[in-house]
RNA sequence: UCCCCAGUAGCUCAGUUGGCAGAGCAAUUGGCUGUUAACCAAUGGGUCCGCGGUUCAAGUCCGUGCUGGGGAGCCA
């Protein structure tokens, strides 16, 4: 008989008769004459209830079944006389595939997130992490679906890069040099290295995406990104996934429109495709989740300039640890105030002073600010960071000179402004941060399968 | 990297002015009426994070290191 997945069985209207299910035992409840087994196969949050009577030939073996044991069960799908489930399977045959010994670390109780991180290879077997990683999979799919519908092309940007100044933080060096040789020579001889020059893991696919936007029109990259920053917070990891749309003939406002449409689309997709998993997050992670989802779906995001934000912050009676000053970047407490207390919605912040932003952002007509945009969301902080790009060659070169960037290394980037340059815009959205917002999970380490953080790369 | 907090049974934690190491859950064994993290009973289980110090005596006080968490900076 062919195996049927549990999510399929539980959604059936009438019984197909005998079925074969395969999965892992979540819990066993014994009585004198029989026992109940809760089987989960990862296809959905719910378990299916199996009843094993003591007339089964291998009942003595069945009695040794522990939490975590893998089994194959045959029996008719039957209406359950008990409360709590529509269907159950009175077993005619139970094949124990592999027993989990008593040392199996997952128990029939709630574990702390900190403990589960130490067994990250087993945590997807729990309800919460199973739900989280099913949702992560569904959201990755939804991103591609959205961009397919919007007529975008998917760009797989390189992960190893030769440009050393993508401008988004410390990079991980990529080298094939022998550490012994480096030690003997007292330095790294990059001319002898694999690429004949310094190379690093990418911190952003943006520069590649710009080149392709100016060829294919609207493109997006979606893939892993690496930051060697020594960041120890609940919102940073060294390896994370980032979505980066880049759109030709697009200004900052249109870019914001796109970002808002994107966030609303993905949120709606999560609610429609993963209602059970989303309900679990409301019950066990964040009771205020429905309210936040409702705001995401139904409220227009606020949009203000950096200058207006400074004004709002200065006129508020709120006491901040850090002073609010025009010209300095906003502190976390300022961003939180704007998103969580003042607007109580996600808020786009635009037009920052050029001194605190990278070289590629378009200089505004005031000559002082650039067409940058951050999307600040309650609880998370910065979800999206982007800009309209500087498309004017002379202005761009000026900016690079101001910031002492090695122009010759960017010859190919500057070429895009030499040959048919057009206004274009784009942004980066942290995939994990989006998942945090959607689930209420407060630590980024818990929405990525195997988190990489300073001093920690187990699994 | 900086500031703060924590580390005691497999897990979650309690442990009083420094004086015999504790609970709940889990596990094991047995019981049980269709149970829903089933229930009832019994049993086993400890490098009190490591190192050093103070003391008659340290889980408890002091120093230091490690690990984890919260916050800040950097950012997505």
XYZ file of C-alpha atoms (C1' of nucleotides) in Angstrom:
535
model
C 0.000 0.000 0.000
C 1.151 3.533 -0.729
C 1.710 5.857 2.198
C -0.638 8.801 2.675
C 0.529 11.952 4.418
C -1.320 12.969 7.548
C -2.376 16.391 6.295
C -4.161 14.652 3.416
C -5.898 12.126 5.682
C -7.118 14.691 8.185
C -8.742 16.730 5.433
C -10.691 13.840 3.917
C -14.489 14.070 4.006
C -15.077 10.320 3.957
C -12.903 7.342 4.722
C -10.936 5.691 1.923
C -10.795 2.483 3.997
C -7.376 1.112 4.997
C -4.484 3.554 4.896
C -0.737 3.417 5.492
C 0.832 6.204 7.542
C 4.483 6.691 8.405
C 5.824 9.095 10.964
C 7.209 9.681 14.418
C 5.465 9.005 17.728
C 4.871 12.215 19.629
C 3.252 10.581 22.660
C 1.877 7.242 23.789
C -0.954 6.771 26.282
C -1.268 3.283 27.732
C -4.271 1.451 29.049
C -4.568 -2.193 30.111
C -6.022 -3.532 26.869
C -4.703 -1.000 24.326
C -2.761 2.193 23.851
C -3.077 5.460 21.949
C -0.257 6.671 19.744
C -0.041 10.222 18.425
C 1.766 10.138 15.083
C 3.240 13.173 13.351
C 4.871 13.096 9.934
C 5.724 16.769 9.543
C 3.143 17.336 6.821
C 1.112 19.468 9.192
C 0.935 20.591 12.775
C -1.673 18.021 13.781
C -0.994 14.434 14.791
C -3.145 11.500 13.856
C -4.374 9.237 16.657
C -3.636 5.533 16.314
C -5.180 2.856 18.528
C -3.201 -0.297 19.160
C -5.175 -3.179 20.709
C -3.335 -5.856 22.692
C -4.362 -8.559 20.202
C -1.774 -7.269 17.714
C 0.916 -9.927 17.211
C 3.761 -7.624 18.195
C 1.941 -5.891 21.073
C 4.806 -6.541 23.537
C 7.080 -4.616 21.164
C 4.488 -1.875 20.717
C 4.453 -1.378 24.473
C 8.138 -0.436 24.328
C 7.471 2.433 21.902
C 8.807 5.714 23.193
C 8.442 9.342 22.159
C 10.459 9.900 18.976
C 10.122 6.361 17.650
C 9.497 6.050 13.903
C 6.642 3.768 12.858
C 4.579 2.603 9.897
C 0.925 2.018 10.719
C -1.772 0.308 8.655
C -5.466 0.436 9.463
C -8.806 1.832 8.338
C -9.285 5.578 8.637
C -12.238 5.700 11.024
C -14.396 8.339 12.688
C -13.097 8.902 16.201
C -15.557 8.350 19.054
C -13.340 10.469 21.306
C -13.320 14.235 21.486
C -10.605 16.323 19.862
C -10.240 14.692 16.482
C -12.405 13.744 13.544
C -10.432 10.745 12.331
C -8.331 8.041 13.928
C -6.691 4.815 12.812
C -7.377 1.530 14.663
C -4.189 -0.268 13.708
C -4.226 -3.647 12.016
C -0.453 -3.558 11.761
C 2.260 -1.452 13.416
C 5.789 -1.743 12.120
C 8.402 -0.187 14.374
C 10.967 1.315 11.995
C 13.367 2.543 14.667
C 12.996 2.900 18.428
C 14.119 6.122 20.063
C 15.929 5.231 23.276
C 15.173 6.897 26.615
C 17.941 9.408 25.930
C 15.767 11.106 23.277
C 15.958 14.705 24.422
C 12.538 15.948 23.338
C 9.907 15.412 26.003
C 6.158 15.706 26.067
C 6.379 19.189 27.479
C 7.448 22.661 26.489
C 11.154 23.269 26.252
C 12.934 26.584 26.414
C 14.135 28.100 23.143
C 17.652 28.242 24.599
C 17.654 24.496 25.228
C 16.228 23.720 21.805
C 19.018 25.761 20.190
C 21.497 23.293 21.677
C 19.662 20.526 19.803
C 18.940 22.480 16.638
C 19.065 19.226 14.649
C 16.036 17.908 16.563
C 14.006 21.046 17.194
C 12.092 20.905 13.880
C 10.395 17.843 15.423
C 8.619 20.093 17.918
C 5.290 21.759 17.194
C 6.570 25.318 17.300
C 9.691 24.808 15.208
C 7.934 22.495 12.808
C 5.370 25.252 12.260
C 8.096 27.866 11.924
C 10.032 25.970 9.312
C 6.949 24.951 7.349
C 6.060 28.646 7.255
C 9.614 29.566 6.215
C 9.371 27.158 3.299
C 5.966 28.513 2.304
C 7.197 32.124 2.449
C 10.211 31.384 0.247
C 7.814 29.926 -2.282
C 5.479 32.927 -1.923
C 8.322 35.313 -2.727
C 8.964 33.575 -6.039
C 5.234 33.413 -6.734
C 4.806 37.127 -6.077
C 7.657 38.098 -8.377
C 6.537 35.733 -11.079
C 3.120 37.402 -10.973
C 4.717 40.862 -11.009
C 6.760 40.016 -14.121
C 10.157 40.108 -12.387
C 13.149 37.963 -13.345
C 15.028 35.974 -10.713
C 18.726 36.770 -10.562
C 21.032 34.328 -8.788
C 23.728 36.779 -7.738
C 27.221 35.438 -6.987
C 28.046 34.560 -3.381
C 31.793 34.991 -3.785
C 32.633 38.547 -4.677
C 35.758 40.470 -5.632
C 34.403 43.868 -4.678
C 35.609 44.636 -1.196
C 33.341 47.619 -0.549
C 29.758 46.633 -1.084
C 29.232 48.990 1.762
C 27.198 46.886 4.118
C 29.581 45.758 6.803
C 32.483 43.452 7.591
C 33.031 40.603 5.141
C 34.154 37.004 5.441
C 37.373 36.409 3.495
C 37.404 33.633 0.945
C 40.835 32.162 0.321
C 42.521 28.942 -0.736
C 45.902 30.047 0.622
C 47.563 27.610 3.008
C 47.609 29.109 6.512
C 51.109 27.678 7.017
C 52.456 29.524 3.966
C 50.752 32.727 5.082
C 52.404 32.379 8.478
C 55.854 31.778 6.956
C 55.520 34.755 4.609
C 54.030 36.914 7.335
C 51.317 38.174 4.973
C 48.658 37.030 2.560
C 49.902 37.052 -1.040
C 46.614 37.542 -2.856
C 48.269 37.318 -6.290
C 48.913 33.668 -5.415
C 45.354 33.171 -4.151
C 42.641 31.334 -6.068
C 41.218 34.396 -7.815
C 44.493 36.299 -7.976
C 43.025 38.995 -5.739
C 41.150 39.418 -2.473
C 37.742 37.833 -2.440
C 34.932 37.695 0.063
C 31.502 36.270 0.727
C 28.820 38.663 -0.467
C 27.116 41.081 1.895
C 24.519 42.063 -0.722
C 23.502 41.194 -4.245
C 22.528 44.789 -4.951
C 25.311 45.807 -7.329
C 24.737 42.676 -9.432
C 21.004 43.288 -9.334
C 21.442 46.851 -10.578
C 23.334 45.563 -13.625
C 20.566 43.112 -14.397
C 17.752 45.573 -13.745
C 19.311 47.736 -16.427
C 19.028 44.799 -18.804
C 15.978 42.744 -17.822
C 13.940 45.556 -16.305
C 12.645 44.292 -12.967
C 14.717 41.661 -11.162
C 15.135 40.251 -7.694
C 17.750 38.260 -5.871
C 16.849 35.966 -3.011
C 19.639 34.064 -1.345
C 22.123 33.820 1.489
C 24.156 36.808 2.601
C 27.093 36.968 4.982
C 28.198 39.544 7.539
C 31.296 39.132 9.682
C 30.112 41.795 12.127
C 30.583 40.880 15.766
C 26.903 41.490 16.409
C 25.417 39.788 19.441
C 21.745 40.590 19.337
C 18.461 38.765 18.844
C 18.134 40.366 15.391
C 21.517 39.525 13.795
C 23.147 36.399 12.419
C 26.298 35.998 10.339
C 24.519 34.088 7.588
C 21.012 35.135 6.630
C 18.734 35.275 3.621
C 17.875 38.486 1.913
C 15.365 39.415 -0.748
C 16.552 42.243 -2.981
C 14.268 43.566 -5.737
C 15.796 46.069 -8.144
C 13.575 47.957 -10.559
C 14.471 50.018 -13.627
C 12.538 53.232 -14.369
C 11.463 53.321 -10.736
C 11.730 56.129 -8.192
C 11.720 56.013 -4.414
C 7.966 56.368 -4.054
C 7.285 53.523 -6.473
C 9.838 51.446 -4.598
C 7.963 52.044 -1.340
C 4.671 51.166 -3.020
C 6.288 47.942 -4.148
C 7.641 47.153 -0.680
C 4.246 47.700 0.926
C 2.512 45.544 -1.682
C 5.120 42.837 -1.128
C 4.753 42.750 2.661
C 0.949 42.686 2.439
C 1.008 39.957 -0.222
C 3.339 37.703 1.768
C 1.367 38.228 4.969
C -1.900 37.366 3.252
C -0.286 34.295 1.715
C 0.833 33.121 5.172
C -2.667 33.514 6.603
C -4.274 31.701 3.681
C -1.804 28.857 3.249
C -0.650 28.252 6.848
C -3.641 29.034 9.081
C -2.955 26.249 11.609
C 0.713 27.086 11.990
C -0.111 30.804 12.319
C -2.692 29.983 14.987
C -0.005 28.178 16.967
C 2.146 31.308 17.019
C -0.792 33.292 18.375
C -1.460 30.699 21.088
C 2.079 29.957 22.208
C 4.367 32.759 21.026
C 2.637 36.122 20.786
C -0.997 36.739 21.768
C -0.986 40.108 20.021
C -0.153 38.539 16.666
C -3.674 38.797 15.127
C -3.726 42.520 15.847
C -0.350 43.004 14.205
C -1.316 40.903 11.180
C -4.507 42.916 10.838
C -2.500 46.154 10.839
C -0.081 44.753 8.265
C -2.904 43.724 5.971
C -5.351 46.592 6.340
C -3.518 49.747 7.362
C -1.493 51.862 4.939
C 2.112 52.139 6.118
C 3.124 55.575 7.357
C 5.599 57.530 5.241
C 7.676 60.396 6.585
C 11.031 61.965 5.859
C 13.988 61.787 8.171
C 13.574 65.519 8.798
C 9.920 65.066 9.805
C 10.945 62.159 12.044
C 13.495 64.315 13.850
C 10.772 66.915 14.348
C 8.298 64.376 15.741
C 10.920 62.944 18.088
C 11.993 66.355 19.344
C 8.421 67.497 19.939
C 7.457 64.279 21.728
C 7.588 64.384 25.483
C 9.305 61.031 25.514
C 12.579 60.839 27.431
C 15.276 59.191 25.307
C 18.651 57.908 26.444
C 20.172 59.375 23.282
C 19.617 62.931 22.155
C 17.739 63.487 18.900
C 19.918 65.547 16.567
C 19.601 66.314 12.897
C 22.515 64.722 11.078
C 22.932 61.640 13.239
C 21.356 58.294 12.566
C 18.328 57.366 14.628
C 18.881 55.131 17.627
C 16.886 51.944 18.196
C 14.801 53.659 20.855
C 13.865 56.399 18.375
C 12.878 53.911 15.696
C 10.851 51.928 18.201
C 9.052 55.040 19.376
C 8.040 55.953 15.833
C 6.805 52.488 14.850
C 5.411 51.245 18.161
C 4.088 54.328 19.905
C 3.657 57.196 17.479
C 2.322 55.547 14.320
C 1.600 52.039 15.641
C 2.125 50.775 12.072
C 5.112 50.023 9.896
C 6.643 53.323 8.842
C 8.779 54.229 5.845
C 11.482 56.727 6.721
C 12.977 58.537 3.725
C 15.556 61.099 2.697
C 18.359 60.733 5.198
C 21.367 63.064 5.364
C 23.841 61.855 2.761
C 26.699 61.683 5.289
C 25.209 58.662 7.037
C 24.342 56.678 3.899
C 26.350 54.767 1.243
C 27.724 56.187 -2.020
C 25.182 54.672 -4.402
C 22.099 56.447 -3.045
C 20.679 59.223 -5.218
C 21.430 62.765 -4.051
C 18.231 64.793 -3.638
C 17.746 68.259 -5.121
C 18.517 69.842 -1.745
C 22.060 68.520 -2.083
C 22.010 67.494 1.563
C 19.887 64.366 1.662
C 19.725 61.159 -0.351
C 16.739 59.166 -1.588
C 17.105 56.453 1.036
C 14.295 54.510 2.641
C 14.058 52.279 5.706
C 10.923 50.421 6.700
C 10.641 50.303 10.477
C 8.221 47.811 11.958
C 7.060 47.364 15.548
C 9.123 44.848 17.586
C 11.628 44.170 14.805
C 13.086 47.541 13.848
C 14.496 47.785 10.372
C 12.848 45.285 8.035
C 13.686 46.912 4.715
C 16.559 49.169 3.708
C 16.798 50.641 0.244
C 17.100 53.649 -1.979
C 16.728 55.187 -5.353
C 20.160 54.697 -6.907
C 22.315 57.520 -8.184
C 21.997 57.213 -11.946
C 23.987 60.373 -12.905
C 27.587 59.423 -13.635
C 29.132 62.734 -12.596
C 27.240 62.883 -9.301
C 28.068 59.275 -8.544
C 31.782 59.824 -9.189
C 31.710 62.877 -6.961
C 30.188 60.873 -4.145
C 32.737 58.092 -4.530
C 35.566 60.602 -4.483
C 34.118 62.212 -1.327
C 34.109 58.814 0.331
C 37.563 57.799 -0.938
C 36.351 54.747 -2.798
C 38.709 53.113 -5.339
C 36.892 54.040 -8.534
C 38.892 51.697 -10.759
C 37.505 48.677 -8.916
C 33.999 49.801 -9.770
C 34.621 50.332 -13.498
C 31.895 47.898 -14.384
C 29.425 49.504 -11.967
C 30.150 52.942 -13.430
C 29.691 51.518 -16.931
C 25.982 51.118 -16.170
C 25.808 54.924 -15.758
C 27.802 55.478 -18.942
C 25.643 53.377 -21.222
C 21.911 54.069 -21.133
C 21.644 54.922 -17.464
C 18.103 55.195 -16.107
C 16.524 56.043 -12.760
C 16.204 52.838 -10.756
C 15.478 51.773 -7.215
C 15.605 48.761 -4.987
C 15.821 47.514 -1.454
C 16.823 44.599 0.718
C 14.432 42.786 3.024
C 15.803 40.436 5.644
C 13.937 37.163 5.224
C 14.443 36.097 8.835
C 13.300 39.468 10.150
C 10.183 39.144 8.050
C 9.557 35.713 9.577
C 10.045 37.156 13.067
C 7.412 39.779 12.343
C 5.017 37.176 10.983
C 5.402 34.670 13.834
C 6.158 36.858 16.824
C 9.281 34.777 17.440
C 11.598 37.254 19.110
C 15.016 35.721 18.443
C 16.319 35.487 14.879
C 18.174 32.278 15.817
C 14.819 30.563 16.077
C 13.547 31.291 12.560
C 16.654 30.037 10.702
C 17.384 26.292 10.554
C 20.971 26.343 11.827
C 21.958 29.805 13.056
C 25.506 31.112 12.650
C 26.531 33.709 15.233
C 29.892 34.884 16.614
C 31.583 31.907 18.260
C 28.837 29.474 17.296
C 28.655 27.273 14.209
C 27.549 23.881 15.507
C 25.471 21.689 13.207
C 33.021 45.036 21.142
C 30.520 47.473 25.590
C 26.718 47.253 29.805
C 23.469 44.055 32.739
C 21.629 39.102 34.244
C 22.073 33.841 34.662
C 24.608 28.787 34.997
C 22.000 23.371 40.786
C 19.022 16.035 38.359
C 17.479 14.642 31.258
C 14.135 19.522 31.211
C 12.091 23.887 34.078
C 13.447 25.797 38.538
C 13.659 26.452 44.402
C 17.630 26.398 47.877
C 16.706 31.371 54.150
C 22.035 34.993 58.263
C 27.654 30.287 54.913
C 25.919 24.431 58.423
C 23.138 16.849 55.771
C 21.171 18.523 47.844
C 15.216 19.747 46.952
C 10.358 20.070 43.896
C 7.484 19.484 39.387
C 7.874 17.255 34.786
C 10.715 13.411 32.106
C 12.834 8.319 32.620
C 12.323 3.174 34.732
C 8.830 -0.469 37.022
C 3.864 -1.676 38.233
C -1.534 -0.420 38.049
C -5.689 1.431 35.151
C -12.680 2.225 32.896
C -11.523 5.664 25.070
C -7.262 8.627 26.338
C -6.073 14.066 24.505
C 1.079 17.198 27.312
C -4.144 10.922 30.089
C -4.313 9.329 35.183
C -2.492 6.589 40.019
C 1.731 4.410 42.795
C 6.806 3.147 43.553
C 12.033 3.487 42.084
C 16.564 5.344 40.180
C 19.003 9.871 39.041
C 23.902 15.428 41.145
C 31.724 17.285 38.811
C 25.734 22.635 42.351
C 29.704 25.481 34.774
C 35.618 25.341 35.195
C 39.909 27.176 37.961
C 41.757 29.817 42.182
C 40.800 32.190 46.976
C 38.383 33.432 52.042
C 36.504 30.144 56.068
C 36.301 25.121 61.139
C 32.740 24.737 57.039
C 31.070 27.373 50.300
C 25.577 25.657 45.832
C 25.704 30.244 48.907
C 31.051 35.084 49.833
C 35.461 37.108 46.620
C 38.529 36.885 41.962
C 38.959 34.924 37.149
C 37.664 32.137 32.762
C 33.879 29.759 29.777
C 28.847 29.268 28.097
C 23.911 31.178 27.564
C 20.313 35.228 27.749
C 18.678 40.614 27.640
C 20.128 45.516 26.022
C 23.504 48.939 23.033
C 26.399 49.816 18.605
C 26.550 47.938 13.340
C 22.701 46.535 10.033
C 18.716 43.180 7.063
